[in-house]
Amino acid sequence: MIEEGSKRGKAMVEKRQLFMEMRAQNFDVIRLSTYRTACKLRFVQKRCNLHLVDVWNMIEAFRDNGLNTLDHNAEINVSRLETILSSIYYQLNKRLPTTHQINVEQSIGLLLNFMVATYDSESHGKLTVFSMKAMLSTMCGGKIVDKLRYIFSQISDSSGVMMFAKFDQFLREVLKLPTAVFEGPSFGYTEHSVRTCFPQQKIMLNTFLDVLMADPPPQCLVWLPLMHRLANVENVFHPVECSYCRSESMMGFRYRCQQCHGYQLCQSCFWRGHANGPHSNQHQMKEHSSWKSPAKKLSHAISKSLGCVPIGEPPHPVFPEQAERPQELTHTVQPKPVANNMNDTMLMSSGTPTPTKSVLESPSRLDEEHRLIARYAARLAAEAGNSTQQCPPTDLGFNFDANKQQRQLIAELENKNREILQEIQRLRLEHEQASQPTPEKAQQNPTLLTELRLLRHRKDELERRMSALQESRRELMVQLEGLMRLLKDEEQKQASQSGGSPHSSPSHGAGCSMPMPIRSTSAGSTPTHTPQDCQAGVGGDVLEAFAQGVPRNLRNDLLVAADSITNTMSSLVKELHSVDDAVVEEETNMRNGGDRGTLRVQKH
């Protein structure tokens, strides 16, 4: 009982760990509910390491785990949800460098507990597929336009028209996230949320993106684009002093009053409602996510007045209204999106990204792109001219010296590279010349060539003698076989006349014992001379006669003849091998240049 109580208490602590850490950040001091909600959800995203998982990797994980084949209302238990989260984080660690690996088990535990607390408030132990897709695709990293396109693919029909019932279901699921971080009163779900966002009857992809990415977006989802802007400005530096806290620099957002001249606040002071002097919290403030110097502001204003800067640029590229037929991509890997939004031509359809024709290929889009390029080029030229005029002489001299040093370094490296290539080429030629003997070296040593021809002639002669001796040996063995058959027949006749039985084993018969073929030894091999080798290829009668213990004169003569042939063949083989060694040594001397002198040949 004590152990069960401790385990239950530990589980409760793990479930509340993320919320306890979030409360320690003291986000509740933020005055505006929109910033408060975005900061809390951004904290959950970073604490669970979801900001490292791109939306394209999340879609790939859905497909790998078979979620694209399940109905949106299908339920999955917590154990399968844990398996899906494990595959997402382990694949993430494979993509990250070894120095930036994350704690997979801790991330899985935090995210699993947060999802269960958000979408399983009644503790059924199950979540729907649609709620899991909506939460993970919203809280993961990536561009907001890619996330919204994927969400639209989940709530639209095959013709590319949004289904209001599906969008209502999406709002129910996604608005549970602000409720989970205790911001439900500000961004809770209502029955009129759908018509508040889309009063139109037919909603296509571009209309959907226009509404949700507008400034301002719908009130119920105003925290979603703000969370992405928070991620983009976390490391932005503003070299401006805060008018309230007197901090000499700002990080993140910068807010400038539209009524008080030169009054600027850092994001911490603005979020907490701090104000001093003539400034009031009722004044209109403009949010800045980047810093521009006065010179850049002036050049931008001039370019804008001259028409070099396009006015009213769309927040997203225009996508085809009619969705193409989705392709089967079950066994394919989703490519990473292109960094430039204008080149993004992937259209979501039926939960699976489907390649479609780029809208930039149309003539109107090409003309518009050309005009934009011309305008940007003119603006860059104007900025370059202003920066050149405003740059002091010391900076110009420094840039000129730095460029000169870089050119000198590049020239030195190119010279070294040429020298290394020449040395490699020289070594390669020397190696080829040394490995291939030329006819000139052979002509320099005619004596070596003559002796080499004599050695080869001697080798051919010895090989012919070897063949003749092998033939003689075979004929001798055949004769021995015939003599042994005669001796056997004579002994059988004597035994039959005397009525006794011979002690020898039964013979095979004269008609059945055929001489076996003799296996000749090639001239290049080195035989091992043993008594068994002398009897190789001999019939059974010869072996039986040699195995008997009683010596006879005929047998001794035969043994002497066999030994003589064996010794002759051994000396012949030795001489043949000595000639082979001499030929090899002669060829080696010629290959090395013939500097070792004349090879002496031992004649036998």
Coordinates of C-alpha atoms in Angstrom, one line a residue:
M1 CA 0.0 0.0 0.0
I2 CA 2.8 2.4 0.8
E3 CA 4.5 1.7 -2.5
E4 CA 1.3 2.3 -4.4
G5 CA 0.7 5.5 -2.6
S6 CA 4.3 6.7 -3.4
K7 CA 3.9 5.8 -7.1
R8 CA 0.6 7.6 -7.3
G9 CA 2.1 10.7 -5.6
K10 CA 5.1 10.6 -8.0
A11 CA 2.7 10.4 -11.0
M12 CA 0.8 13.4 -9.7
V13 CA 4.0 15.4 -9.3
E14 CA 5.1 14.6 -12.8
K15 CA 1.7 15.7 -14.2
R16 CA 2.0 19.0 -12.4
Q17 CA 5.7 19.6 -13.1
L18 CA 5.1 21.6 -16.3
F19 CA 2.4 23.7 -14.7
M20 CA 4.5 24.4 -11.6
E21 CA 7.4 25.5 -13.8
M22 CA 5.1 27.7 -15.8
R23 CA 3.7 29.4 -12.7
A24 CA 7.3 30.1 -11.5
Q25 CA 7.8 32.2 -14.6
N26 CA 5.2 34.7 -13.3
F27 CA 3.5 35.2 -16.6
D28 CA 0.4 36.4 -14.8
V29 CA 1.9 39.8 -14.3
I30 CA 1.5 40.5 -18.0
R31 CA -1.4 43.0 -18.3
L32 CA -2.8 41.9 -21.8
S33 CA -4.4 38.5 -22.1
T34 CA -3.2 38.0 -25.6
Y35 CA 0.5 38.4 -24.7
R36 CA 0.0 36.4 -21.5
T37 CA -1.5 33.4 -23.4
A38 CA 1.1 33.5 -26.2
C39 CA 4.0 33.6 -23.6
K40 CA 2.5 30.6 -21.7
L41 CA 2.1 28.5 -24.8
R42 CA 5.5 29.5 -26.0
F43 CA 7.0 28.4 -22.7
V44 CA 5.2 25.0 -23.0
Q45 CA 6.4 24.7 -26.6
K46 CA 10.1 25.3 -25.7
R47 CA 9.9 23.2 -22.5
C48 CA 8.6 20.2 -24.4
N49 CA 11.2 20.8 -27.2
L50 CA 8.3 21.1 -29.7
H51 CA 9.9 24.2 -31.3
L52 CA 12.6 22.0 -32.6
V53 CA 10.2 19.8 -34.6
D54 CA 9.2 21.3 -37.9
V55 CA 5.6 21.0 -39.1
W56 CA 6.8 18.9 -42.1
N57 CA 8.5 16.5 -39.7
M58 CA 5.3 16.3 -37.7
I59 CA 3.3 15.5 -40.8
E60 CA 5.8 12.8 -41.7
A61 CA 5.5 11.3 -38.2
F62 CA 1.7 11.2 -38.6
R63 CA 2.1 9.3 -41.8
D64 CA 4.8 6.9 -40.4
N65 CA 2.5 6.0 -37.5
G66 CA -0.5 5.4 -39.8
L67 CA -2.6 8.3 -38.5
N68 CA -3.4 9.5 -42.1
T69 CA -5.4 6.3 -42.6
L70 CA -7.5 6.7 -39.4
D71 CA -10.8 8.6 -39.1
H72 CA -10.6 11.9 -37.2
N73 CA -13.0 10.6 -34.6
A74 CA -11.1 7.4 -34.0
E75 CA -9.6 7.1 -30.4
I76 CA -6.1 6.1 -29.5
N77 CA -5.0 5.1 -26.0
V78 CA -2.3 6.7 -24.0
S79 CA 0.2 4.0 -24.6
R80 CA 0.0 4.4 -28.4
L81 CA 0.2 8.2 -28.0
E82 CA 3.4 7.7 -26.0
T83 CA 4.7 5.5 -28.9
I84 CA 4.0 8.2 -31.4
L85 CA 5.7 10.9 -29.3
S86 CA 8.7 8.6 -28.8
S87 CA 9.1 8.2 -32.6
I88 CA 8.8 12.0 -33.0
Y89 CA 11.5 12.8 -30.4
Y90 CA 13.9 10.0 -31.4
Q91 CA 13.8 11.1 -35.0
L92 CA 14.4 14.7 -33.8
N93 CA 17.6 13.5 -32.0
K94 CA 18.8 11.9 -35.2
R95 CA 18.6 15.2 -37.0
L96 CA 20.2 17.3 -34.3
P97 CA 24.0 17.4 -33.8
T98 CA 25.5 15.4 -31.0
T99 CA 26.2 18.6 -29.0
H100 CA 22.5 19.6 -29.0
Q101 CA 20.8 16.3 -28.2
I102 CA 17.7 16.6 -26.0
N103 CA 16.4 14.5 -23.1
V104 CA 13.9 12.3 -24.9
E105 CA 12.3 10.6 -21.9
Q106 CA 11.8 13.9 -20.1
S107 CA 10.3 15.6 -23.2
I108 CA 8.0 12.6 -23.8
G109 CA 6.8 12.7 -20.1
L110 CA 6.2 16.5 -20.1
L111 CA 4.3 16.6 -23.4
L112 CA 2.3 13.4 -22.7
N113 CA 1.1 14.8 -19.3
F114 CA 0.2 18.1 -20.9
M115 CA -1.8 16.5 -23.7
V116 CA -3.6 14.2 -21.3
A117 CA -4.4 17.1 -19.0
T118 CA -5.7 19.2 -21.9
Y119 CA -7.7 16.7 -23.9
D120 CA -8.6 14.0 -21.4
S121 CA -10.0 15.9 -18.5
E122 CA -12.4 13.1 -17.6
S123 CA -9.5 10.6 -17.4
H124 CA -10.8 8.1 -20.0
G125 CA -7.2 7.3 -21.1
K126 CA -8.0 8.0 -24.8
L127 CA -7.6 10.9 -27.2
T128 CA -9.1 11.4 -30.7
V129 CA -6.9 11.5 -33.7
F130 CA -8.1 14.9 -34.7
S131 CA -7.4 16.5 -31.3
M132 CA -3.9 15.1 -31.3
K133 CA -3.2 16.3 -34.9
A134 CA -4.7 19.8 -34.1
M135 CA -2.6 20.1 -30.9
L136 CA 0.8 18.9 -32.3
S137 CA 0.5 20.8 -35.6
T138 CA -0.3 24.0 -33.7
M139 CA 2.4 23.7 -31.1
C140 CA 5.2 22.4 -33.2
G141 CA 7.8 24.6 -35.0
G142 CA 7.7 25.9 -38.5
K143 CA 6.0 28.7 -40.4
I144 CA 2.4 29.6 -39.6
V145 CA 1.4 29.5 -43.3
D146 CA 2.5 25.9 -43.5
K147 CA 0.6 25.0 -40.3
L148 CA -2.6 26.7 -41.6
R149 CA -2.3 24.9 -44.9
Y150 CA -2.1 21.6 -43.2
I151 CA -5.0 22.4 -40.9
F152 CA -7.0 23.5 -44.0
S153 CA -6.3 20.1 -45.6
Q154 CA -7.8 18.4 -42.6
I155 CA -11.0 20.5 -42.6
S156 CA -11.7 20.7 -46.3
D157 CA -13.4 18.4 -48.8
S158 CA -11.9 16.9 -52.0
S159 CA -12.8 20.0 -54.0
G160 CA -10.8 22.3 -51.7
V161 CA -13.8 23.9 -49.9
M162 CA -13.7 24.3 -46.2
M163 CA -16.4 22.3 -44.2
F164 CA -17.8 24.5 -41.5
A165 CA -18.4 21.5 -39.2
K166 CA -14.8 20.5 -39.4
F167 CA -13.6 24.1 -38.7
D168 CA -15.9 24.2 -35.7
Q169 CA -14.4 21.0 -34.5
F170 CA -10.9 22.4 -35.0
L171 CA -11.8 25.5 -32.9
R172 CA -13.1 23.3 -30.1
E173 CA -9.8 21.4 -30.0
V174 CA -7.4 24.2 -30.5
L175 CA -9.1 26.5 -28.0
K176 CA -8.5 23.9 -25.3
L177 CA -4.8 25.0 -25.3
P178 CA -5.5 28.5 -23.8
T179 CA -7.9 26.8 -21.4
A180 CA -5.1 24.4 -20.3
V181 CA -2.8 27.4 -19.4
F182 CA -5.7 29.0 -17.4
E183 CA -6.7 31.5 -20.1
G184 CA -10.1 30.0 -20.9
P185 CA -12.2 33.1 -20.0
S186 CA -10.3 35.2 -22.6
F187 CA -10.1 32.7 -25.4
G188 CA -12.8 30.1 -24.8
Y189 CA -15.0 28.4 -27.4
T190 CA -18.4 29.8 -28.3
E191 CA -21.0 28.8 -30.8
H192 CA -20.6 32.0 -32.7
S193 CA -16.8 31.6 -33.2
V194 CA -17.1 30.1 -36.7
R195 CA -19.4 32.7 -38.1
T196 CA -17.4 35.4 -36.5
C197 CA -14.3 34.2 -38.4
F198 CA -16.0 33.4 -41.7
P199 CA -19.3 35.1 -42.5
Q200 CA -19.0 33.9 -46.1
Q201 CA -20.6 30.7 -47.4
K202 CA -17.7 29.3 -49.5
I203 CA -14.2 29.3 -48.1
M204 CA -11.2 28.4 -50.2
L205 CA -7.6 28.1 -49.2
N206 CA -6.5 31.6 -50.0
T207 CA -9.5 33.1 -48.2
F208 CA -8.8 30.9 -45.2
L209 CA -5.2 32.1 -45.0
D210 CA -6.2 35.8 -45.6
V211 CA -8.6 35.7 -42.6
L212 CA -6.3 33.9 -40.1
M213 CA -3.2 35.8 -41.1
A214 CA -4.8 39.2 -41.3
D215 CA -3.9 42.1 -39.0
P216 CA -5.7 41.7 -36.7
P217 CA -6.7 38.1 -36.9
P218 CA -10.0 36.7 -35.5
Q219 CA -10.3 37.4 -31.8
C220 CA -10.5 33.8 -30.7
L221 CA -7.2 33.0 -32.5
V222 CA -5.3 36.2 -32.0
W223 CA -2.7 34.4 -29.8
L224 CA -1.6 32.1 -32.6
P225 CA 0.2 34.5 -34.9
L226 CA 1.5 36.3 -31.8
M227 CA 3.2 33.1 -30.5
H228 CA 5.0 32.9 -33.9
R229 CA 6.1 36.5 -33.7
L230 CA 7.4 35.9 -30.2
A231 CA 9.6 33.1 -31.5
N232 CA 11.0 35.3 -34.3
V233 CA 12.0 38.3 -32.0
E234 CA 13.5 36.4 -29.1
N235 CA 17.0 37.3 -30.1
V236 CA 16.3 40.6 -31.8
F237 CA 18.5 43.5 -30.3
H238 CA 17.4 47.1 -30.3
P239 CA 20.1 49.7 -29.4
V240 CA 17.5 52.0 -27.8
E241 CA 17.0 53.1 -24.2
C242 CA 13.8 52.2 -22.5
S243 CA 12.0 55.4 -21.3
Y244 CA 10.7 53.7 -18.1
C245 CA 13.4 51.3 -16.8
R246 CA 16.2 53.2 -18.5
S247 CA 17.7 50.0 -19.9
E248 CA 20.2 50.9 -22.5
S249 CA 19.2 48.1 -24.9
M250 CA 16.1 46.0 -25.6
M251 CA 15.6 42.4 -26.5
G252 CA 12.5 41.1 -28.2
F253 CA 9.7 43.5 -29.0
R254 CA 10.0 47.3 -28.9
Y255 CA 7.0 49.6 -28.5
R256 CA 6.9 53.2 -29.6
C257 CA 4.2 55.7 -28.6
Q258 CA 2.3 57.4 -31.4
Q259 CA 1.6 60.5 -29.3
C260 CA 4.6 61.0 -27.1
H261 CA 7.7 62.0 -29.2
G262 CA 10.7 59.6 -28.7
Y263 CA 8.9 57.6 -26.0
Q264 CA 9.8 53.9 -26.3
L265 CA 9.2 50.9 -24.0
C266 CA 10.8 47.5 -23.8
Q267 CA 8.5 44.5 -23.9
S268 CA 8.7 43.8 -20.2
C269 CA 7.6 47.4 -19.2
F270 CA 4.9 47.5 -21.9
W271 CA 3.5 44.1 -20.9
R272 CA 3.3 45.1 -17.3
G273 CA 1.6 48.4 -18.0
H274 CA 4.4 50.7 -16.8
A275 CA 4.2 54.4 -17.8
N276 CA 5.8 57.6 -16.6
G277 CA 5.8 61.3 -17.5
P278 CA 3.2 62.5 -20.0
H279 CA 2.7 59.0 -21.4
S280 CA -0.4 57.0 -20.5
N281 CA -1.4 53.4 -21.0
Q282 CA -4.3 54.7 -23.1
H283 CA -2.0 56.0 -25.8
Q284 CA -1.7 54.0 -29.0
M285 CA 1.6 52.0 -29.2
K286 CA 3.2 50.6 -32.3
E287 CA 5.0 47.3 -32.0
H288 CA 8.4 46.9 -33.7
S289 CA 10.1 43.5 -34.3
S290 CA 13.3 44.9 -35.8
W291 CA 15.7 47.8 -35.5
K292 CA 16.3 50.2 -38.4
S293 CA 18.9 53.0 -38.3
P294 CA 17.8 56.6 -39.2
A295 CA 19.7 56.3 -42.5
K296 CA 17.8 53.1 -43.4
K297 CA 14.5 54.8 -42.4
L298 CA 15.3 57.7 -44.7
S299 CA 16.3 55.6 -47.6
H300 CA 13.2 53.4 -47.1
A301 CA 11.0 56.5 -47.1
I302 CA 12.6 57.9 -50.3
S303 CA 12.2 54.5 -52.0
K304 CA 8.6 54.3 -50.9
S305 CA 7.9 57.7 -52.2
L306 CA 9.5 56.9 -55.6
G307 CA 7.5 53.7 -55.9
C308 CA 10.4 51.3 -55.4
V309 CA 8.8 49.5 -52.5
P310 CA 5.5 47.7 -53.1
I311 CA 2.7 48.8 -50.9
G312 CA 0.3 46.3 -49.4
E313 CA 2.3 43.1 -50.0
P314 CA 0.2 40.0 -49.3
P315 CA 1.1 38.1 -46.1
H316 CA 1.3 34.8 -48.0
P317 CA 1.7 33.6 -51.5
V318 CA -1.4 33.0 -53.6
F319 CA -2.1 29.3 -54.0
P320 CA -4.3 27.5 -56.6
E321 CA -8.0 27.5 -55.6
Q322 CA -8.8 24.2 -57.1
A323 CA -7.0 21.3 -55.3
E324 CA -5.5 18.8 -57.6
R325 CA -6.1 15.1 -57.2
P326 CA -4.0 13.8 -54.2
Q327 CA -1.2 11.4 -55.0
E328 CA -0.4 8.3 -53.0
L329 CA 2.6 9.2 -50.8
T330 CA 2.4 6.4 -48.2
H331 CA 5.9 5.1 -49.0
T332 CA 7.6 8.4 -49.8
V333 CA 9.5 10.8 -47.7
Q334 CA 8.1 14.3 -47.4
P335 CA 10.7 16.8 -48.7
K336 CA 11.6 19.8 -46.6
P337 CA 9.8 23.1 -47.6
V338 CA 11.7 25.7 -49.5
A339 CA 13.0 28.6 -47.4
N340 CA 11.3 31.2 -49.5
N341 CA 7.5 31.5 -49.2
M342 CA 7.2 32.6 -52.8
N343 CA 8.6 29.4 -54.0
D344 CA 6.4 27.2 -51.8
T345 CA 4.3 25.2 -54.1
M346 CA 3.1 22.3 -51.9
L347 CA -0.7 22.1 -51.6
M348 CA -2.2 20.1 -48.7
S349 CA -5.1 17.8 -49.7
S350 CA -6.8 15.1 -47.7
G351 CA -4.2 15.1 -44.9
T352 CA -1.3 14.4 -47.3
P353 CA 0.9 17.1 -48.9
T354 CA 0.5 16.9 -52.7
P355 CA 2.9 18.5 -55.2
T356 CA 1.1 20.9 -57.5
K357 CA 2.1 23.3 -60.3
S358 CA 3.7 26.5 -59.2
V359 CA 1.5 29.5 -59.5
L360 CA 4.6 31.5 -60.4
E361 CA 4.8 29.8 -63.8
S362 CA 1.8 31.9 -65.0
P363 CA 2.7 34.9 -67.2
S364 CA 1.0 37.4 -64.8
R365 CA 2.9 36.0 -61.8
L366 CA 6.1 36.2 -63.7
D367 CA 5.6 39.8 -64.7
E368 CA 4.7 40.7 -61.1
E369 CA 7.8 38.9 -59.9
H370 CA 10.0 40.8 -62.4
R371 CA 8.5 44.1 -61.2
L372 CA 9.2 43.2 -57.6
I373 CA 12.8 42.3 -58.5
A374 CA 13.3 45.6 -60.2
R375 CA 11.9 47.5 -57.3
Y376 CA 14.1 45.7 -54.8
A377 CA 17.1 46.2 -56.9
A378 CA 16.5 50.0 -57.1
R379 CA 16.0 50.1 -53.3
L380 CA 19.2 48.2 -52.7
A381 CA 21.1 50.5 -55.1
A382 CA 19.7 53.6 -53.2
E383 CA 20.7 52.1 -49.8
A384 CA 24.1 51.3 -51.1
G385 CA 24.6 54.9 -52.4
N386 CA 23.5 56.3 -49.1
S387 CA 25.7 54.1 -47.1
T388 CA 28.7 54.9 -49.3
Q389 CA 28.1 58.6 -48.9
Q390 CA 27.7 58.3 -45.1
C391 CA 30.7 56.0 -44.6
P392 CA 33.7 57.9 -43.1
P393 CA 37.1 57.7 -44.8
T394 CA 38.5 55.5 -42.1
D395 CA 35.9 52.9 -42.7
L396 CA 36.6 53.0 -46.4
G397 CA 40.3 52.5 -45.9
F398 CA 39.7 49.7 -43.5
N399 CA 37.4 47.9 -46.0
F400 CA 39.9 48.5 -48.8
D401 CA 42.7 47.0 -46.7
A402 CA 40.6 44.1 -45.6
N403 CA 39.7 43.3 -49.3
K404 CA 43.3 43.6 -50.4
Q405 CA 44.5 41.2 -47.7
Q406 CA 41.8 38.7 -48.7
R407 CA 42.8 38.9 -52.3
Q408 CA 46.5 38.3 -51.4
L409 CA 45.5 35.3 -49.2
I410 CA 43.4 33.9 -52.1
A411 CA 46.3 34.3 -54.5
E412 CA 48.8 32.6 -52.1
L413 CA 46.4 29.6 -51.7
E414 CA 45.9 29.3 -55.4
N415 CA 49.7 29.2 -56.0
K416 CA 50.1 26.5 -53.3
N417 CA 47.4 24.5 -54.9
R418 CA 49.1 24.7 -58.3
E419 CA 52.4 23.6 -56.8
I420 CA 50.8 20.6 -55.1
L421 CA 49.1 19.6 -58.3
Q422 CA 52.4 19.8 -60.2
E423 CA 54.1 17.7 -57.6
I424 CA 51.4 15.0 -57.7
Q425 CA 51.6 14.9 -61.5
R426 CA 55.4 14.5 -61.3
L427 CA 55.2 11.7 -58.8
R428 CA 52.6 9.9 -60.8
L429 CA 54.8 10.0 -64.0
E430 CA 57.8 8.7 -62.0
H431 CA 55.8 5.8 -60.6
E432 CA 54.5 4.8 -64.1
Q433 CA 58.0 4.9 -65.6
A434 CA 59.4 2.8 -62.8
S435 CA 56.6 0.2 -62.9
Q436 CA 56.8 -0.3 -66.8
P437 CA 60.1 -1.7 -68.2
T438 CA 61.1 0.0 -71.5
P439 CA 62.8 -1.7 -74.5
E440 CA 65.8 0.6 -74.0
K441 CA 66.8 -1.1 -70.8
A442 CA 66.6 -4.5 -72.5
Q443 CA 68.8 -3.3 -75.4
Q444 CA 71.4 -2.1 -72.9
N445 CA 72.1 -5.8 -71.7
P446 CA 72.3 -8.1 -74.8
T447 CA 74.3 -10.7 -72.7
L448 CA 71.3 -11.0 -70.3
L449 CA 68.9 -11.5 -73.1
T450 CA 71.1 -14.3 -74.6
E451 CA 71.4 -16.2 -71.3
L452 CA 67.7 -15.8 -70.7
R453 CA 66.9 -17.4 -74.1
L454 CA 69.3 -20.3 -73.2
L455 CA 67.6 -20.8 -69.9
R456 CA 64.2 -20.9 -71.5
H457 CA 65.5 -23.4 -74.1
R458 CA 67.0 -25.6 -71.3
K459 CA 63.7 -25.4 -69.4
D460 CA 61.8 -26.7 -72.5
E461 CA 64.2 -29.5 -73.0
L462 CA 63.9 -30.6 -69.3
E463 CA 60.1 -30.5 -69.6
R464 CA 60.3 -32.8 -72.7
R465 CA 62.6 -35.2 -70.8
M466 CA 60.2 -35.2 -67.8
S467 CA 57.3 -36.1 -70.1
A468 CA 59.4 -39.0 -71.6
L469 CA 60.3 -40.3 -68.2
Q470 CA 56.6 -40.2 -67.0
E471 CA 55.6 -42.2 -70.1
S472 CA 58.4 -44.8 -69.4
R473 CA 57.2 -45.0 -65.8
R474 CA 53.7 -45.7 -66.9
E475 CA 54.8 -48.5 -69.3
L476 CA 57.0 -50.0 -66.5
M477 CA 54.1 -50.1 -64.1
V478 CA 51.9 -51.8 -66.7
Q479 CA 54.6 -54.5 -67.2
L480 CA 54.8 -55.0 -63.5
E481 CA 51.1 -55.5 -63.3
G482 CA 51.3 -58.2 -66.0
L483 CA 54.2 -60.0 -64.2
M484 CA 52.3 -60.0 -60.9
R485 CA 49.3 -61.6 -62.6
L486 CA 51.6 -64.4 -64.0
L487 CA 53.1 -65.0 -60.5
K488 CA 49.6 -65.1 -59.0
D489 CA 48.3 -67.6 -61.5
E490 CA 51.4 -69.8 -61.0
E491 CA 50.9 -69.9 -57.2
Q492 CA 47.2 -70.8 -57.6
K493 CA 48.1 -73.7 -59.9
Q494 CA 50.7 -75.0 -57.5
A495 CA 48.2 -74.7 -54.6
S496 CA 45.5 -76.6 -56.5
Q497 CA 47.9 -79.4 -57.4
S498 CA 49.1 -79.9 -53.8
G499 CA 45.6 -79.5 -52.3
G500 CA 46.7 -76.6 -50.0
S501 CA 45.3 -73.1 -49.8
P502 CA 47.5 -70.1 -50.4
H503 CA 48.0 -67.6 -47.6
S504 CA 47.5 -64.7 -50.0
S505 CA 44.2 -62.9 -50.3
P506 CA 41.8 -63.7 -53.2
S507 CA 42.9 -62.2 -56.4
H508 CA 40.7 -60.2 -58.7
G509 CA 41.3 -62.4 -61.7
A510 CA 43.4 -61.9 -64.7
G511 CA 40.6 -60.7 -66.8
C512 CA 39.3 -58.2 -64.3
S513 CA 42.4 -56.5 -63.1
M514 CA 43.0 -53.7 -65.6
P515 CA 45.9 -51.4 -65.3
M516 CA 44.9 -48.1 -63.7
P517 CA 45.8 -44.8 -65.5
I518 CA 48.9 -43.1 -64.2
R519 CA 48.4 -39.5 -62.9
S520 CA 51.2 -37.5 -64.3
T521 CA 52.7 -34.6 -62.4
S522 CA 52.9 -31.3 -64.2
A523 CA 56.2 -29.7 -64.8
G524 CA 55.5 -26.7 -62.6
S525 CA 54.5 -28.6 -59.5
T526 CA 56.8 -30.0 -56.9
P527 CA 56.0 -33.7 -56.0
T528 CA 56.8 -35.2 -52.6
H529 CA 58.9 -38.3 -53.1
T530 CA 57.7 -41.0 -50.7
P531 CA 57.4 -44.8 -51.1
Q532 CA 53.7 -44.4 -51.6
D533 CA 54.3 -42.1 -54.5
C534 CA 56.4 -44.8 -56.2
Q535 CA 53.4 -47.1 -56.2
A536 CA 50.8 -44.6 -57.2
G537 CA 48.6 -45.9 -60.0
V538 CA 49.7 -49.6 -59.6
G539 CA 47.1 -52.4 -59.5
G540 CA 46.2 -54.4 -56.4
D541 CA 48.4 -57.3 -57.2
V542 CA 51.6 -55.2 -57.3
L543 CA 50.7 -53.6 -53.9
E544 CA 50.0 -57.1 -52.5
A545 CA 53.3 -58.4 -53.7
F546 CA 55.2 -55.4 -52.3
A547 CA 53.4 -55.8 -48.9
Q548 CA 54.4 -59.4 -48.4
G549 CA 57.2 -59.9 -45.9
V550 CA 59.0 -62.7 -47.7
P551 CA 61.5 -61.2 -50.1
R552 CA 62.2 -62.7 -53.5
N553 CA 64.7 -61.8 -56.2
L554 CA 62.0 -60.7 -58.7
R555 CA 60.5 -58.4 -56.2
N556 CA 63.8 -56.9 -55.3
D557 CA 64.6 -56.2 -58.9
L558 CA 61.3 -54.5 -59.4
L559 CA 61.9 -52.4 -56.3
V560 CA 65.3 -51.4 -57.5
A561 CA 63.9 -50.4 -60.9
A562 CA 61.1 -48.4 -59.3
D563 CA 63.6 -46.6 -57.0
S564 CA 65.9 -45.8 -59.9
I565 CA 63.0 -44.2 -61.8
T566 CA 61.9 -42.3 -58.8
N567 CA 65.4 -40.9 -58.2
T568 CA 65.8 -39.9 -61.8
M569 CA 62.5 -38.1 -61.7
S570 CA 63.4 -36.3 -58.5
S571 CA 66.7 -35.1 -59.9
L572 CA 64.9 -34.0 -63.0
V573 CA 62.3 -32.0 -61.0
K574 CA 65.0 -30.3 -59.0
E575 CA 66.8 -29.3 -62.1
L576 CA 63.6 -28.0 -63.6
H577 CA 62.9 -25.9 -60.6
S578 CA 66.4 -24.5 -60.5
V579 CA 65.9 -23.4 -64.1
D580 CA 62.6 -21.8 -63.2
D581 CA 64.3 -19.9 -60.4
A582 CA 67.0 -18.7 -62.7
V583 CA 64.4 -17.5 -65.3
V584 CA 62.5 -15.6 -62.6
E585 CA 65.7 -14.1 -61.2
E586 CA 66.8 -13.1 -64.7
E587 CA 63.5 -11.4 -65.5
T588 CA 63.7 -9.5 -62.1
N589 CA 67.2 -8.3 -62.9
M590 CA 66.1 -7.0 -66.3
R591 CA 63.0 -5.3 -64.7
N592 CA 65.3 -3.5 -62.2
G593 CA 67.6 -2.2 -64.9
G594 CA 70.1 -5.1 -65.3
D595 CA 72.6 -3.7 -62.8
R596 CA 73.2 -7.0 -61.0
G597 CA 75.4 -8.4 -63.7
T598 CA 75.3 -11.6 -65.7
L599 CA 73.3 -14.5 -64.3
R600 CA 75.3 -17.7 -63.9
V601 CA 73.5 -20.8 -65.1
Q602 CA 74.3 -24.1 -63.4
K603 CA 74.4 -26.8 -66.1
H604 CA 73.7 -30.4 -65.4

